[in-house]
CSV table of C-alpha atoms and ligand atoms in Angstrom, one decimal:
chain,number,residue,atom,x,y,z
A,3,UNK,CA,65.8,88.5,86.8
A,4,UNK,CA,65.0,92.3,85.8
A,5,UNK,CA,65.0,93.1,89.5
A,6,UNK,CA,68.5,91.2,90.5
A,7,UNK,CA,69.8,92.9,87.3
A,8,UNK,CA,68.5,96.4,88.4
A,9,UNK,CA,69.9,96.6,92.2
A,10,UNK,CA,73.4,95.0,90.6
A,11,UNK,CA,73.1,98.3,88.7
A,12,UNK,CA,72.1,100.2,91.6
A,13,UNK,CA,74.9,98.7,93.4
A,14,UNK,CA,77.9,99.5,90.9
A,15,UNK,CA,76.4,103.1,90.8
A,16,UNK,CA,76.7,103.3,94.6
A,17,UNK,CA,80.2,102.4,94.2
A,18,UNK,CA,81.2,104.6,91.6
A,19,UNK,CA,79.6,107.2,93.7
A,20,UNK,CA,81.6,106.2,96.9
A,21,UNK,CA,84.8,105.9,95.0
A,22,UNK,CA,84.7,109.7,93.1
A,23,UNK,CA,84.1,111.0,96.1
A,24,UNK,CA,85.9,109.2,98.3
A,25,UNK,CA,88.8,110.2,95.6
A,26,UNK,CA,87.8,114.0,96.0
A,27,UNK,CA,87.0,114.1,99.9
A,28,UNK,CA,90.1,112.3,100.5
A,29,UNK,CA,93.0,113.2,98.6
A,30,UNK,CA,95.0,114.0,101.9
A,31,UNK,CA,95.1,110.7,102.5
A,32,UNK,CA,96.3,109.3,99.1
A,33,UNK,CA,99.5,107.7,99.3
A,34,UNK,CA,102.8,108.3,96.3
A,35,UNK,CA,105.1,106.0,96.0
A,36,UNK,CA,108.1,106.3,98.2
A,37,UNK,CA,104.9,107.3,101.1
A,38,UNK,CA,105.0,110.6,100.2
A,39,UNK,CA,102.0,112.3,101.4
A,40,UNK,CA,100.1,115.9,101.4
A,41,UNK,CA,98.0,117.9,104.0
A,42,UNK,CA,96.4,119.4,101.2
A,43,UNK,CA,94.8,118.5,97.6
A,44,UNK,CA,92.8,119.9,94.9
A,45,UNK,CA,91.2,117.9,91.8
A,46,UNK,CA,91.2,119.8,89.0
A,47,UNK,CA,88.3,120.5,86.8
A,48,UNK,CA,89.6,119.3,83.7
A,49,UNK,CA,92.5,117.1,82.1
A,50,UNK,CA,92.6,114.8,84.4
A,51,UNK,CA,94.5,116.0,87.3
A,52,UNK,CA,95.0,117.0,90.6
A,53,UNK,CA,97.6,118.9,92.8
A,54,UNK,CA,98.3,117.9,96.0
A,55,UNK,CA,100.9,119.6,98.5
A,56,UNK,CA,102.2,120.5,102.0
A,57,UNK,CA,103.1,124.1,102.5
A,58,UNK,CA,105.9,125.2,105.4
A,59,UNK,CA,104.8,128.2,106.1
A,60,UNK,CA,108.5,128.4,108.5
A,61,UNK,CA,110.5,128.5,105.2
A,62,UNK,CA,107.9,129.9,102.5
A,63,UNK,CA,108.9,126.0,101.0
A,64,UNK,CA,105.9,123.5,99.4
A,65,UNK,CA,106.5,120.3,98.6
A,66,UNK,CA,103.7,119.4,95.8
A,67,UNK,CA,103.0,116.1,93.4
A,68,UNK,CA,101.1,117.4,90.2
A,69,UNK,CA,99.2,114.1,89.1
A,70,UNK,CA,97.8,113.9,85.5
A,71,UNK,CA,95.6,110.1,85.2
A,72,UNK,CA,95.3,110.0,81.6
A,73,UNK,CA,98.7,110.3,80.1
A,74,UNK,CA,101.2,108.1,78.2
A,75,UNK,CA,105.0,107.8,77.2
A,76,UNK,CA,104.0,109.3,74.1
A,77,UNK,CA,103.1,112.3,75.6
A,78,UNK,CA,104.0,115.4,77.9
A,79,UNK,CA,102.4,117.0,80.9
A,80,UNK,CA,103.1,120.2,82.5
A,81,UNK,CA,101.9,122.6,86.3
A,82,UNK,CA,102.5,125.7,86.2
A,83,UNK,CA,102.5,129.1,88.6
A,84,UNK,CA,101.8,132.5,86.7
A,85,UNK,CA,101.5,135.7,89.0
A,86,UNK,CA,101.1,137.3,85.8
A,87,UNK,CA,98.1,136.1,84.8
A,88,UNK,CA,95.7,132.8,83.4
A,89,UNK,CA,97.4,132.2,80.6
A,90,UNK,CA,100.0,130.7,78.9
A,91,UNK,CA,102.5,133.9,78.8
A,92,UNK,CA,104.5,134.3,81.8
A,93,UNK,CA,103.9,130.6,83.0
A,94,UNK,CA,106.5,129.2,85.0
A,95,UNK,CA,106.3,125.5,84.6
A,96,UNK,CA,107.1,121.9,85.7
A,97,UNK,CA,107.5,120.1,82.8
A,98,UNK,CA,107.9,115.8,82.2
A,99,UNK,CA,107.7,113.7,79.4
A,100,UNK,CA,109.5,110.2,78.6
A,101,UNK,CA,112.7,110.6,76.6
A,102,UNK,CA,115.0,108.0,74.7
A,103,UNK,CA,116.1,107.3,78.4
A,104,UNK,CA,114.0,108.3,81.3
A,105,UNK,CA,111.8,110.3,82.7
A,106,UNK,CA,112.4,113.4,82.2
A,107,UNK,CA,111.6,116.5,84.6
A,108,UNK,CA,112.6,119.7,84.3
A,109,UNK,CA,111.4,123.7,84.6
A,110,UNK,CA,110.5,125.6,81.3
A,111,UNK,CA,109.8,129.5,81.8
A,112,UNK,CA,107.4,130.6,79.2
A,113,UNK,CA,107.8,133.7,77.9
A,114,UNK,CA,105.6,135.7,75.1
A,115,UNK,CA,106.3,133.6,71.9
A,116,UNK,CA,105.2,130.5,71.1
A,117,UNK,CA,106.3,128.2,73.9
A,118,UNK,CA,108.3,125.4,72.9
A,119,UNK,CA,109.1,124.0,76.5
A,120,UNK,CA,112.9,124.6,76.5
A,121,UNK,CA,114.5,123.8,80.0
A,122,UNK,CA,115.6,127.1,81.9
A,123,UNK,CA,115.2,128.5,85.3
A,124,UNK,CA,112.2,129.8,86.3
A,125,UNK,CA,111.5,132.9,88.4
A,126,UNK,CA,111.6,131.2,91.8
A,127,UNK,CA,113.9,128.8,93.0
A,128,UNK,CA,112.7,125.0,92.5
A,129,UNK,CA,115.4,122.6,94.9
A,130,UNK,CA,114.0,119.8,93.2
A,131,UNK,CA,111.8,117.8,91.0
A,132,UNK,CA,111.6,114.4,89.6
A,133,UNK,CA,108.2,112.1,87.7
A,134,UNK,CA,107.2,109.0,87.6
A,135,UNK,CA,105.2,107.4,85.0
A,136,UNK,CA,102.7,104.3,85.8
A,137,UNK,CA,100.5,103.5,83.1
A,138,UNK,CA,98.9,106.5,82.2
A,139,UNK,CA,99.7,108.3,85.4
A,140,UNK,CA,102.6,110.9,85.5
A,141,UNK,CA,103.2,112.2,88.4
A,142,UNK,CA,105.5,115.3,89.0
A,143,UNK,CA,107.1,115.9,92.5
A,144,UNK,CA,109.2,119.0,93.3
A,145,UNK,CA,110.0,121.6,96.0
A,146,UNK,CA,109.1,125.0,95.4
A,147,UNK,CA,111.0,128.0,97.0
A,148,UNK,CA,107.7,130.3,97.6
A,149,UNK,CA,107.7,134.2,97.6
A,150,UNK,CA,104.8,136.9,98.7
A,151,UNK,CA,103.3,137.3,95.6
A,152,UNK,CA,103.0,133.4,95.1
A,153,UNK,CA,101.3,132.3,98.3
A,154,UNK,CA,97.9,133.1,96.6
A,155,UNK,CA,98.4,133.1,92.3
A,156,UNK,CA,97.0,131.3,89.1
A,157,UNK,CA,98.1,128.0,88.6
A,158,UNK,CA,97.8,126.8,84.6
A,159,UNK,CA,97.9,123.0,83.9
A,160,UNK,CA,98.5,121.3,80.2
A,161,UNK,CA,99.6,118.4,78.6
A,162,UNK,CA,100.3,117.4,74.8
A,163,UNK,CA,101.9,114.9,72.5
A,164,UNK,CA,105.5,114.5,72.2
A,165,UNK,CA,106.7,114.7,68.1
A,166,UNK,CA,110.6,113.9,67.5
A,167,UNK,CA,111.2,112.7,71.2
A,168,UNK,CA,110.4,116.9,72.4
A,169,UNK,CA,107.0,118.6,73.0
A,170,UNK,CA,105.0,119.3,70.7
A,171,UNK,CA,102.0,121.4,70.8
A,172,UNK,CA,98.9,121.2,73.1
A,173,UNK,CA,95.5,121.3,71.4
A,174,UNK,CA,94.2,125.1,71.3
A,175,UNK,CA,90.7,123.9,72.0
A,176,UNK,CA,88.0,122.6,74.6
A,177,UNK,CA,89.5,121.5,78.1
A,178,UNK,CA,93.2,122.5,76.7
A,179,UNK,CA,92.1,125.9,76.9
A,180,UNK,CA,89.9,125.6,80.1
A,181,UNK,CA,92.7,124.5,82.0
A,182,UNK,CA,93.5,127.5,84.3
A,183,UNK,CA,92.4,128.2,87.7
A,184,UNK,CA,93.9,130.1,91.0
A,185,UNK,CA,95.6,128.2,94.4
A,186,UNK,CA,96.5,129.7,97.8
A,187,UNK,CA,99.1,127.3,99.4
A,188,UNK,CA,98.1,128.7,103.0
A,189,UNK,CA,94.5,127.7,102.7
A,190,UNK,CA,94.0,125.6,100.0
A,191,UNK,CA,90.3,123.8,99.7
A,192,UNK,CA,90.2,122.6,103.1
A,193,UNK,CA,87.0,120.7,103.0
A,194,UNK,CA,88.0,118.8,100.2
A,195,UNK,CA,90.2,116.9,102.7
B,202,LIG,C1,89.8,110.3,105.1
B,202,LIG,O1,91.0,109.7,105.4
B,202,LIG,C2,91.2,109.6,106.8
B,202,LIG,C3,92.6,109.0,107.1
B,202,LIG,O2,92.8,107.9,106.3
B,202,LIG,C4,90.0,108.8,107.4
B,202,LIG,O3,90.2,108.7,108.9
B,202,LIG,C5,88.7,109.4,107.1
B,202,LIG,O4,87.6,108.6,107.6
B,202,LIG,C6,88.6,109.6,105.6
B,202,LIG,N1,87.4,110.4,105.3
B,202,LIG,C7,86.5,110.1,104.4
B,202,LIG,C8,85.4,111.1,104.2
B,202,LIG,O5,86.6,109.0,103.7
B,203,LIG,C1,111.3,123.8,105.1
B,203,LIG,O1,110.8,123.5,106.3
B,203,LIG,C2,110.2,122.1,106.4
B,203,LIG,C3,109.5,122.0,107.7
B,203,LIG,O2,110.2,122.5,108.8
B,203,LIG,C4,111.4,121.1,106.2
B,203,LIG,O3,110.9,119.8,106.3
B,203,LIG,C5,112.0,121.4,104.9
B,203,LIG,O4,113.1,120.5,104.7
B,203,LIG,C6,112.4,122.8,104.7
B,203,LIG,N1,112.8,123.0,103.3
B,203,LIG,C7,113.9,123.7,102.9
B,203,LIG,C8,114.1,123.7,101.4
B,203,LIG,O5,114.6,124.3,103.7
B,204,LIG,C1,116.6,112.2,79.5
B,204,LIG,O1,116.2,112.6,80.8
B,204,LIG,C2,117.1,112.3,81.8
B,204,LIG,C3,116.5,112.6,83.2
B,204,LIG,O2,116.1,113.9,83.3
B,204,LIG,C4,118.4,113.2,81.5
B,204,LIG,O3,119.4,113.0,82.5
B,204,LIG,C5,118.9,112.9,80.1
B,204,LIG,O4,119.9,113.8,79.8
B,204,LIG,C6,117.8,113.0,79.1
B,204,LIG,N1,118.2,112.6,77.8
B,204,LIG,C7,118.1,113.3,76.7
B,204,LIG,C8,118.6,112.7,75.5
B,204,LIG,O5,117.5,114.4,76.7
């Protein structure tokens, strides 16, 4: 009995272990909805997320889906680029939530004061974005119109509840703080692939 019961165990962990790192290895081959796939991914050490994208180096364009697994419609998530540093100030951000009537997508520029998420352009041209939201995944696509100095920058990542229908503020704390990091569209993490 002990012995079935332990290589069932020693089974399920083999899965689990198959499935995080098939999950990691393979993100170029995870499939949106509407097909859309990436040559290129990176998990995310913390919140739950991971950005995947496709970078034309012809145009300076990438096409990118910003996936956060743990949300809900009673929440927000945001991605953001900041040449200016890892932080909050001077993030330039992708921003969905679920309002009264859909999901709603949109850019937010932050600048010093306390953010507060309100729509405006951002310092780069974005020709689109949309989200989805499936259970607790939210997904954000968009296009992003590239220049030099954002080939290689800091990418900033966050996500909060939503109080009156509008973002409200993140947590100031553990991985709400942690969640900062650098990407270089050209290269990206190539044997994560
Ligand atoms: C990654 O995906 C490709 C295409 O689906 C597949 O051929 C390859 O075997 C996968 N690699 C791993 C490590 O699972
Ligand atoms: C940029 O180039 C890619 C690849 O040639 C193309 O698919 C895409 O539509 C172009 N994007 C823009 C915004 O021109
Ligand atoms: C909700 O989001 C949709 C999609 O972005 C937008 O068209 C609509 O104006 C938003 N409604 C409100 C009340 O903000």
């Amino acid at each position: 009995m002990e012995r079935v019961s332990k290589s069932a165990l020693f089974c399920s962990v083999l899965v689990a272990l198959f499935l995080t790192s098939y999950a990691q290895q393979n993100c170029s081959s995870f499939t949106f909805e509407n097909n859309k796939q990436y040559t290129t991914c990176s998990k995310l050490p913390v919140l739950s997320s991971s950005i995947h994208w496709t970078y034309h180096s012809s145009n300076n364009t990438v096409d990118l889906a910003f996936r956060n697994t743990g949300t809900s419609s009673t929440r927000w998530v945001a991605w953001a680029l900041n040449p200016s540093g890892q932080q909050m100030a001077g993030s330039q951000c992708l921003v969905a939530y679920t309002n009264s009537t859909a999901i709603h997508a949109y850019t937010s520029p932050i600048g010093s004061g306390i953010p507060s998420l309100q729509e405006g352009s951002l310092s780069f041209e974005v020709p689109s974005i949309s989200a989805t939201l499936s259970g607790t995944e939210m997904t954000i696509y968009a296009t992003l119109q590239l220049t030099s100095e954002l080939l290689s920058t800091n990418q900033v990542w966050q996500e909060g509840p939503l109080s009156g229908g509008v973002p409200a503020s993140h947590l100031t704390s553990g991985n709400n703080v942690a969640s900062v990091g650098t990407i270089d569209f050209r290269t990206g993490d190539k044997k994560r692939n």
